[in-house]
PDB file of N, CA and C in Angstrom:
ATOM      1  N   UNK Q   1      -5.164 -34.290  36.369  1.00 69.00           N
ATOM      2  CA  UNK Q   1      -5.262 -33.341  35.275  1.00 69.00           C
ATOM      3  C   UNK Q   1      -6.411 -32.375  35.548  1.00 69.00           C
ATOM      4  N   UNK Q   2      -6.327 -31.234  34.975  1.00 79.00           N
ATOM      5  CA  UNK Q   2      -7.584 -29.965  35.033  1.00 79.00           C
ATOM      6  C   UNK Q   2      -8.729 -30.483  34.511  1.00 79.00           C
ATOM      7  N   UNK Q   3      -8.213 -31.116  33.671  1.00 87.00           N
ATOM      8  CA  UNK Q   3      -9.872 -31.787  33.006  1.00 87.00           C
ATOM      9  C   UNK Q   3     -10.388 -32.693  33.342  1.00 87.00           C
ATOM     10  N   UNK Q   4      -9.744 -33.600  34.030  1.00 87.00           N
ATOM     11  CA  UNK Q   4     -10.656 -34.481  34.752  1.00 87.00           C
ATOM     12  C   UNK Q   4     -10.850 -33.647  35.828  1.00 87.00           C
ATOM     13  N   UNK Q   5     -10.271 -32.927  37.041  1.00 83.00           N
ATOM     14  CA  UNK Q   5     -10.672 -32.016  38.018  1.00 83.00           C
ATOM     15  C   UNK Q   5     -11.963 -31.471  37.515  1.00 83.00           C
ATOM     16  N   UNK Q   6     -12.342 -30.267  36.650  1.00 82.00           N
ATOM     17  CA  UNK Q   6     -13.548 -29.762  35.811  1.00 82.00           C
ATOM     18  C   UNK Q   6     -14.418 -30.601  36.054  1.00 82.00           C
ATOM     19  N   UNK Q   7     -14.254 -31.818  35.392  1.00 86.00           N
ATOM     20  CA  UNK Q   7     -15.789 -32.537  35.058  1.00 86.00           C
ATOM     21  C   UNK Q   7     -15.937 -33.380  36.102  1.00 86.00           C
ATOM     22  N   UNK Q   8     -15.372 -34.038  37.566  1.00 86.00           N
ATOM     23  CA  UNK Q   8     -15.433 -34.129  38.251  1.00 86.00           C
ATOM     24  C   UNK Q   8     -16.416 -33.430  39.366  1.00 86.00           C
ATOM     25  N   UNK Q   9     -16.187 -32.367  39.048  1.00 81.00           N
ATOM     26  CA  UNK Q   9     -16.471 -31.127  39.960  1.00 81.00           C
ATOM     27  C   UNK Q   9     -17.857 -31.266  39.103  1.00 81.00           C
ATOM     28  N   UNK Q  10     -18.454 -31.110  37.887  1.00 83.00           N
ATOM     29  CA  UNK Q  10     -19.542 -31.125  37.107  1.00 83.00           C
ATOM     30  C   UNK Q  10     -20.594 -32.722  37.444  1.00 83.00           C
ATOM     31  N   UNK Q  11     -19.673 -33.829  37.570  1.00 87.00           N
ATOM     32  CA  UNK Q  11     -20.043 -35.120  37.765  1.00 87.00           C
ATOM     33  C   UNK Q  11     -20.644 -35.378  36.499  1.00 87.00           C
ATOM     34  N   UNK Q  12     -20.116 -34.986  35.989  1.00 91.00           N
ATOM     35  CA  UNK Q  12     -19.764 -35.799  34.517  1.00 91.00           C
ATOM     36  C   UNK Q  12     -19.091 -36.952  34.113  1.00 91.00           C
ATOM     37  N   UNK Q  13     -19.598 -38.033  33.346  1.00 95.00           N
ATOM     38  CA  UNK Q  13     -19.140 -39.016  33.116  1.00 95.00           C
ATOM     39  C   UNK Q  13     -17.773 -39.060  32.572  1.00 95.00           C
ATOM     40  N   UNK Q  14     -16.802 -39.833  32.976  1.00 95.00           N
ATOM     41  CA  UNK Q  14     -15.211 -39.543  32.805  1.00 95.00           C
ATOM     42  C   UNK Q  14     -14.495 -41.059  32.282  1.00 95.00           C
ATOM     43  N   UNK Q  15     -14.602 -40.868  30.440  1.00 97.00           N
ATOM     44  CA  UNK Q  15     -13.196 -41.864  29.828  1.00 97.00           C
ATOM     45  C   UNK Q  15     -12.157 -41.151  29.731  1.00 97.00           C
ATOM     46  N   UNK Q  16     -11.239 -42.199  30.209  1.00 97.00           N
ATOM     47  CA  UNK Q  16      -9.578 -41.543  30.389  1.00 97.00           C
ATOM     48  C   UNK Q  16      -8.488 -43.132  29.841  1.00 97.00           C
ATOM     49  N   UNK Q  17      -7.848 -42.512  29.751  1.00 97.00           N
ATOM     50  CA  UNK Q  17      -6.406 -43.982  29.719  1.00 97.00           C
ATOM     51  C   UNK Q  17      -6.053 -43.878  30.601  1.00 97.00           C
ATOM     52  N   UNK Q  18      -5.304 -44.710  30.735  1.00 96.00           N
ATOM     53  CA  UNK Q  18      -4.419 -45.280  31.961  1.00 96.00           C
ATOM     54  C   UNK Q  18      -3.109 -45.263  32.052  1.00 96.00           C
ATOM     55  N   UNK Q  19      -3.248 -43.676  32.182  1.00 95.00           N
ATOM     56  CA  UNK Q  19      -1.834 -43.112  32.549  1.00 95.00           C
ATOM     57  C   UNK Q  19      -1.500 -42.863  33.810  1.00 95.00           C
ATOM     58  N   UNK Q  20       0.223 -42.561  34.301  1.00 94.00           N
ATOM     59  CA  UNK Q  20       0.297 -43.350  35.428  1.00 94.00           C
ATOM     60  C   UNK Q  20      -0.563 -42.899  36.403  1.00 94.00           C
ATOM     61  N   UNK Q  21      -1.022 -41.585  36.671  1.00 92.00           N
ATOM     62  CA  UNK Q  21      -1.702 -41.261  37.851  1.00 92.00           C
ATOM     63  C   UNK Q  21      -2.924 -41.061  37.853  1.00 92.00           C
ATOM     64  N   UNK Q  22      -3.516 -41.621  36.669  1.00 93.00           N
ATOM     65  CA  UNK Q  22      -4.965 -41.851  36.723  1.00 93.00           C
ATOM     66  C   UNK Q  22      -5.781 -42.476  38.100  1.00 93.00           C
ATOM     67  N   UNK Q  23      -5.193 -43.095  38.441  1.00 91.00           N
ATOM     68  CA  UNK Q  23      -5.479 -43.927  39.800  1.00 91.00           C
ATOM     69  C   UNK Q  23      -5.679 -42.755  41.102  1.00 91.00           C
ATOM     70  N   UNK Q  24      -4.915 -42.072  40.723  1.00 88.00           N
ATOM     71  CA  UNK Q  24      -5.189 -40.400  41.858  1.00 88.00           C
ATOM     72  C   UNK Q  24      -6.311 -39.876  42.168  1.00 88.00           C
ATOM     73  N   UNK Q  25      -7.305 -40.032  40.485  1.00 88.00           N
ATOM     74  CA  UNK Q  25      -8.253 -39.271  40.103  1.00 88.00           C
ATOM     75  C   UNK Q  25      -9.497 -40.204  40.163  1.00 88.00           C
ATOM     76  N   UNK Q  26      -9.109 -41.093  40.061  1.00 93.00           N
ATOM     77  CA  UNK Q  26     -10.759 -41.767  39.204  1.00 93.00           C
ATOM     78  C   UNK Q  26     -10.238 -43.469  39.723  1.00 93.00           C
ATOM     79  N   UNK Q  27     -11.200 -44.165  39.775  1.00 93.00           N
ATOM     80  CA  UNK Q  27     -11.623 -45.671  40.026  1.00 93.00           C
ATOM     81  C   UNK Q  27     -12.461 -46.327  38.861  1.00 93.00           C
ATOM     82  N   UNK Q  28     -11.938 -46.740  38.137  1.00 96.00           N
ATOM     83  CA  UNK Q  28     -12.191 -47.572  37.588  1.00 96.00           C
ATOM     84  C   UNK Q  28     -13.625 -48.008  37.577  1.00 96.00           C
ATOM     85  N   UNK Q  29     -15.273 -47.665  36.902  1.00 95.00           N
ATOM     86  CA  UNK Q  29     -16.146 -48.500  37.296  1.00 95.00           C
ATOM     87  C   UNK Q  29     -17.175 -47.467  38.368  1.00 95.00           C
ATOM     88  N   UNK Q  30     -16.165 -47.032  39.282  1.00 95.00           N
ATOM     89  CA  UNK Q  30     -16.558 -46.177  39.941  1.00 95.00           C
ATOM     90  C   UNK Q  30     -16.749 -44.516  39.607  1.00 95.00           C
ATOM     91  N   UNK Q  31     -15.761 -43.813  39.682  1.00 94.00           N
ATOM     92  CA  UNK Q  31     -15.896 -42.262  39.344  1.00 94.00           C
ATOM     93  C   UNK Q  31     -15.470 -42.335  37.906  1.00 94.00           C
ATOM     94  N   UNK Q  32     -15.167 -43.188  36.786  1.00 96.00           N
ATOM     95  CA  UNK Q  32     -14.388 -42.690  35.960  1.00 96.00           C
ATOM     96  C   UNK Q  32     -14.313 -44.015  34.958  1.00 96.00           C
ATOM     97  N   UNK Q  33     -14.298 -44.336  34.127  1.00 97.00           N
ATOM     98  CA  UNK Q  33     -14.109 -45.467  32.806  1.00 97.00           C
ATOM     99  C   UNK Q  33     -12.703 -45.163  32.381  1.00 97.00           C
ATOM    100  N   UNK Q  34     -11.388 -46.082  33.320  1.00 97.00           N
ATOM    101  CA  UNK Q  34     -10.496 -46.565  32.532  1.00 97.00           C
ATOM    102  C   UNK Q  34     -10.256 -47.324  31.415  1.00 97.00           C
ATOM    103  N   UNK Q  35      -9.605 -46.821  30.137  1.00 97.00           N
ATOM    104  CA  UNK Q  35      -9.171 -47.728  29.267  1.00 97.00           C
ATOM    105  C   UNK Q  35      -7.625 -47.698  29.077  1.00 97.00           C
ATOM    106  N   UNK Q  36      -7.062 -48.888  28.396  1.00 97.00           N
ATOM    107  CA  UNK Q  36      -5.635 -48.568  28.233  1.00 97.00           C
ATOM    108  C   UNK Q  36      -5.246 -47.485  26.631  1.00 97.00           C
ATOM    109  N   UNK Q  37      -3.751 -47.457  27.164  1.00 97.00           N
ATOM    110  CA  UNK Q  37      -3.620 -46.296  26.259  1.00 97.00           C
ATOM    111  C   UNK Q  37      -3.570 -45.933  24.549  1.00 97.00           C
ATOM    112  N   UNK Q  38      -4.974 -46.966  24.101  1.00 97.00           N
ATOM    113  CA  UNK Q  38      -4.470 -47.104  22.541  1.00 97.00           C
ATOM    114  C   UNK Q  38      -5.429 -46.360  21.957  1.00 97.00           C
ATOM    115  N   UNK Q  39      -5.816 -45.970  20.870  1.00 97.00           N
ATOM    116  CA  UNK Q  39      -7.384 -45.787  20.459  1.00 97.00           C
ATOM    117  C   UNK Q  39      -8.295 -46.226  20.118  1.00 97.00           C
ATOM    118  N   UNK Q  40      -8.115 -47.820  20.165  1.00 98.00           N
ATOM    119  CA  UNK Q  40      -9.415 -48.659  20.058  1.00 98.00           C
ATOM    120  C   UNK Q  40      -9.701 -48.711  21.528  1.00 98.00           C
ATOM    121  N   UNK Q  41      -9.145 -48.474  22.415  1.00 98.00           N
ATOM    122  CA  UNK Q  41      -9.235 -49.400  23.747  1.00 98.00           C
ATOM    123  C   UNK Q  41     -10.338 -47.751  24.406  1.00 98.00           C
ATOM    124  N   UNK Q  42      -9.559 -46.915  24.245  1.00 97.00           N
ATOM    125  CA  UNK Q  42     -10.401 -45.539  24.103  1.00 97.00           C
ATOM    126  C   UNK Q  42     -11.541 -45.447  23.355  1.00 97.00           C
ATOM    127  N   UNK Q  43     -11.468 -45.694  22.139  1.00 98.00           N
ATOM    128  CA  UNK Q  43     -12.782 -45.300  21.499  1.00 98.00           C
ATOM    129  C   UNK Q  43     -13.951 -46.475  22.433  1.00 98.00           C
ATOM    130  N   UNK Q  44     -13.544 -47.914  22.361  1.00 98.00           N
ATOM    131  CA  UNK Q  44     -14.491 -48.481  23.071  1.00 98.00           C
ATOM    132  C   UNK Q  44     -14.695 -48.640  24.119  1.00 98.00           C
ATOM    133  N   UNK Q  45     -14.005 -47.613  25.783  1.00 98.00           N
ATOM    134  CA  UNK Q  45     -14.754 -47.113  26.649  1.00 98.00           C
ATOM    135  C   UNK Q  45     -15.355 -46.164  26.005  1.00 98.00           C
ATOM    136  N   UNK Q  46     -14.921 -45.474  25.377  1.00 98.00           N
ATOM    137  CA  UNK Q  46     -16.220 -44.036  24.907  1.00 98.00           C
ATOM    138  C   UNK Q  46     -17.740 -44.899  24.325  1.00 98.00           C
ATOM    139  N   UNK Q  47     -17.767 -45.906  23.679  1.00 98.00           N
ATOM    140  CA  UNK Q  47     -18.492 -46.317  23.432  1.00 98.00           C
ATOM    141  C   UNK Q  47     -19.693 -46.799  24.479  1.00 98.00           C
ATOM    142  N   UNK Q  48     -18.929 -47.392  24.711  1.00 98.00           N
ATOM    143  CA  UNK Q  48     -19.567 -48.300  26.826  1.00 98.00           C
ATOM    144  C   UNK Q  48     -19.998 -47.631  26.786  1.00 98.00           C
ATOM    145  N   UNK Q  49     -19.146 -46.370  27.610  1.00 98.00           N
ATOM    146  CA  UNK Q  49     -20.363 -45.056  28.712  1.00 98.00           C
ATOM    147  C   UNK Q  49     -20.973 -44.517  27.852  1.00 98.00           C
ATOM    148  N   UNK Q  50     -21.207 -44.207  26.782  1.00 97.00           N
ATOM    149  CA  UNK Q  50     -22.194 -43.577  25.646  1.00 97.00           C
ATOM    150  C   UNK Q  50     -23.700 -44.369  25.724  1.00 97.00           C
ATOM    151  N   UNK Q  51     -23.193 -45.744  25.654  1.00 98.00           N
ATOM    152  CA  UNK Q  51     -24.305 -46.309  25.147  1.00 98.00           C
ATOM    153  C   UNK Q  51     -24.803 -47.574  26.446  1.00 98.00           C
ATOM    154  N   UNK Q  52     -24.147 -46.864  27.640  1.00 98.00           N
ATOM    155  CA  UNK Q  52     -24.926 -47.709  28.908  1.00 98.00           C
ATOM    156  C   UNK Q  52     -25.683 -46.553  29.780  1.00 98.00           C
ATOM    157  N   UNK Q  53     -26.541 -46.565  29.899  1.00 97.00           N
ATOM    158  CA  UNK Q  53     -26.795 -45.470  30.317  1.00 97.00           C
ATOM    159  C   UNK Q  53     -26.839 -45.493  32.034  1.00 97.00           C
ATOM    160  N   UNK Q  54     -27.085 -46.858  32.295  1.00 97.00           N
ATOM    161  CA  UNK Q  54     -26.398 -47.563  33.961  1.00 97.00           C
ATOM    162  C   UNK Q  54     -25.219 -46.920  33.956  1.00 97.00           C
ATOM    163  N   UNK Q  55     -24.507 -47.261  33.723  1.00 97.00           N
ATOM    164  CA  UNK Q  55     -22.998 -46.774  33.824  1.00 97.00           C
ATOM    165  C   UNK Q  55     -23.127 -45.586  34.366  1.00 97.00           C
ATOM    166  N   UNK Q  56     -23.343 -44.818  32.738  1.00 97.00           N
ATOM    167  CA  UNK Q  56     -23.483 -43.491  32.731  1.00 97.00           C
ATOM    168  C   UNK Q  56     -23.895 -42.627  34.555  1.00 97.00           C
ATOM    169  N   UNK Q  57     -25.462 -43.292  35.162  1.00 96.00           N
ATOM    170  CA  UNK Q  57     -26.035 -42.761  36.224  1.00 96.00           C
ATOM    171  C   UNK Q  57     -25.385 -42.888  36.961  1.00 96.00           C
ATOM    172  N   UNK Q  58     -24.393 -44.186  37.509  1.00 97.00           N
ATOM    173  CA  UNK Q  58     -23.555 -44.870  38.383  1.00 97.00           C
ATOM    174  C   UNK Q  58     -22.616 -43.732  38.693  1.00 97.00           C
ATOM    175  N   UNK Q  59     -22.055 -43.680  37.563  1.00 96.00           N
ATOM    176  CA  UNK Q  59     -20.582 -42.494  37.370  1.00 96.00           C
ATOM    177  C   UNK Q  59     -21.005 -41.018  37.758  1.00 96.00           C
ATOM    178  N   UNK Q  60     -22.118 -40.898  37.651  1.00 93.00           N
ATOM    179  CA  UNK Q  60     -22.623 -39.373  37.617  1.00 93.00           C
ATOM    180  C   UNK Q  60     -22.721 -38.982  39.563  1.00 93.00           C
ATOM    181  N   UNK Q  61     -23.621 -40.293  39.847  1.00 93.00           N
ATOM    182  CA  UNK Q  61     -24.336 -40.441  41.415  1.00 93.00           C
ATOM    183  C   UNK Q  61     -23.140 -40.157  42.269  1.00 93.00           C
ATOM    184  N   UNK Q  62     -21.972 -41.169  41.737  1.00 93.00           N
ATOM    185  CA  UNK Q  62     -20.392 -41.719  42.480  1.00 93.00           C
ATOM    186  C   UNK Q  62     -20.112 -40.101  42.722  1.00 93.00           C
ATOM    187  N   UNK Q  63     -19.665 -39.684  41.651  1.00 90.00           N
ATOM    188  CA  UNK Q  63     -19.038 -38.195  41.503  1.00 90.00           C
ATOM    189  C   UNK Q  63     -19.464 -37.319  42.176  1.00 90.00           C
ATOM    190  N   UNK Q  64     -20.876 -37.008  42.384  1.00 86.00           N
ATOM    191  CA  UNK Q  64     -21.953 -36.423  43.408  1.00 86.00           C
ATOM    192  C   UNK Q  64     -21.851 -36.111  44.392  1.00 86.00           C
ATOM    193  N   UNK Q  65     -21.406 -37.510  44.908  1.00 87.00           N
ATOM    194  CA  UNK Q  65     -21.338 -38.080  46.179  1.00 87.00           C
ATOM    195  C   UNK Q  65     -19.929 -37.411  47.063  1.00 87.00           C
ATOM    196  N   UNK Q  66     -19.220 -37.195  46.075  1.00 81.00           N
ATOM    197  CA  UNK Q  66     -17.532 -36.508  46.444  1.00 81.00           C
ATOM    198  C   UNK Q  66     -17.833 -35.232  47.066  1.00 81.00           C
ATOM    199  N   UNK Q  67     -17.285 -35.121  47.920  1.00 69.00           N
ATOM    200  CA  UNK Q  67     -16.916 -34.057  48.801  1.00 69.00           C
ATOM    201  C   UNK Q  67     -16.503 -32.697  47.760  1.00 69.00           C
ATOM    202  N   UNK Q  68     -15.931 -32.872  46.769  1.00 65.00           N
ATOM    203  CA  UNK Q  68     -15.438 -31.417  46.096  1.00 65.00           C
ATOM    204  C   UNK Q  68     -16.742 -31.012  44.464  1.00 65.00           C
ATOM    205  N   UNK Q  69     -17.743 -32.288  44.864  1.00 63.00           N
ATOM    206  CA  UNK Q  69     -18.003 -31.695  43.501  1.00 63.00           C
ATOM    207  C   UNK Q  69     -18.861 -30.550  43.794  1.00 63.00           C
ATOM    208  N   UNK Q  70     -19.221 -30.206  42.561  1.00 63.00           N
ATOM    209  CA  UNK Q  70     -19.794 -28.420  42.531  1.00 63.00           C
ATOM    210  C   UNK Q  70     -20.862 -28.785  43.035  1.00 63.00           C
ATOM    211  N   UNK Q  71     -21.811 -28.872  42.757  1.00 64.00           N
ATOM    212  CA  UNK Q  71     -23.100 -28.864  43.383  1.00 64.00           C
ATOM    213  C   UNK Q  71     -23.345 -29.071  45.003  1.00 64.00           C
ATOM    214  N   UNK Q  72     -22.528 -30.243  45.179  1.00 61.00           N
ATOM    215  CA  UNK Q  72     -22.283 -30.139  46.919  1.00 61.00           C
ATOM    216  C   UNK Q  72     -21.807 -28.898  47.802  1.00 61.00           C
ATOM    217  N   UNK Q  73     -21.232 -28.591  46.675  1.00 62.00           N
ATOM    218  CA  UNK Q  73     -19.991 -26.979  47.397  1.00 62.00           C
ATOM    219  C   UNK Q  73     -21.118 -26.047  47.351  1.00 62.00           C
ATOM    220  N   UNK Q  74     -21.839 -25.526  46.167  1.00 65.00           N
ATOM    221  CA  UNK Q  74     -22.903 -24.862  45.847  1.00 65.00           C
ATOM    222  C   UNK Q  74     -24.065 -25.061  47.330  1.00 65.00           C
ATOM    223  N   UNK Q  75     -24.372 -26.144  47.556  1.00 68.00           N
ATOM    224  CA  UNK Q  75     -25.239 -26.617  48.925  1.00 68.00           C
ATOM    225  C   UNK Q  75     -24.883 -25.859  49.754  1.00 68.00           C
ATOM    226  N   UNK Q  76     -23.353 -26.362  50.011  1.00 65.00           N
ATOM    227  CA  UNK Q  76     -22.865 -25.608  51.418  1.00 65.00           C
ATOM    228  C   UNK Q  76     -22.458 -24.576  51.530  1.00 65.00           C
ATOM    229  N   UNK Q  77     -22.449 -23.435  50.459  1.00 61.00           N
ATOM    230  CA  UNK Q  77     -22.443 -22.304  50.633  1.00 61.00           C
ATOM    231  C   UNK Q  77     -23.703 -22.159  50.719  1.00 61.00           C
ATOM    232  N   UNK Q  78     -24.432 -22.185  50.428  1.00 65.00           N
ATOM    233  CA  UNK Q  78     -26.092 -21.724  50.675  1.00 65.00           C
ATOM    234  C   UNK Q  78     -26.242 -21.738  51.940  1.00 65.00           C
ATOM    235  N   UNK Q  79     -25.681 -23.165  52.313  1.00 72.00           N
ATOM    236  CA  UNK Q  79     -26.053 -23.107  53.958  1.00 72.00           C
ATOM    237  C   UNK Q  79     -25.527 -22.367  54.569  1.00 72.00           C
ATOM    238  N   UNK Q  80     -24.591 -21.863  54.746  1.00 72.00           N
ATOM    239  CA  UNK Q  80     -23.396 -20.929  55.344  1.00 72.00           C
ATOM    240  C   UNK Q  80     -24.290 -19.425  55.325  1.00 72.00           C
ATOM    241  N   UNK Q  81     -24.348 -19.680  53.772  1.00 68.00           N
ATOM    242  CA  UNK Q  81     -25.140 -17.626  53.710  1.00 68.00           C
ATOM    243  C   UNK Q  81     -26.647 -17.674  54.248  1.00 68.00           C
ATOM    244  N   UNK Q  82     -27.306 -18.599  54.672  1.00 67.00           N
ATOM    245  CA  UNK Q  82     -28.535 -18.685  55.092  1.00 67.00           C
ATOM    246  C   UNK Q  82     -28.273 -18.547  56.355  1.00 67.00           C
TER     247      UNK Q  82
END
C-alpha cells in the first residue's frame, strides 16, 4: 500500500492488519506491528507501539536501515552531488 510505502520511506513506526500482502511490506516485530483484522486486535497493537517506546526505536532503526528509506536516499544523493 502507499501508506505503508510513505512512512516506510519516513521510518516511521508501522500498525497494520494482516491483510494478505502485508507480508510484502513489513515483518512482523521487525519493520512493522502486525495485528489481525479486528479492532480490538488493532487498537491493541496501536497501543503496544504507543506505549513501548523499545519497540517504537527498534521499528524506527529496522526501517532506517532499508535501502529505500528517505534519509538513506537523501545521503546518497549528497554523495553523488558532492
Amino acid at each position: 500500500s502507499i501508506v505503508l510505502d510513505e512512512a516506510k520511506l519516513l521510518a516511521k513506526p508501522i500498525v497494520s492488519t494482516n491483510y494478505n500482502t502485508v507480508g510484502d511490506s513489513l515483518t512482523h516485530g521487525q519493520t512493522g506491528y502486525i495485528t489481525e483484522m479486528d479492532a480490538d486486535s488493532l487498537c491493541e497493537g496501536i497501543c503496544t507501539v504507543a506505549s513501548d517506546s523499545a519497540l517504537r526505536c527498534r521499528l524506527e532503526n529496522n526501517l532506517r536501515q532499508q535501502e529505500d528509506c528517505a534519509p538513506l536516499l537523501t545521503d546518497r544523493y549528497i554523495e553523488i552531488m558532492l
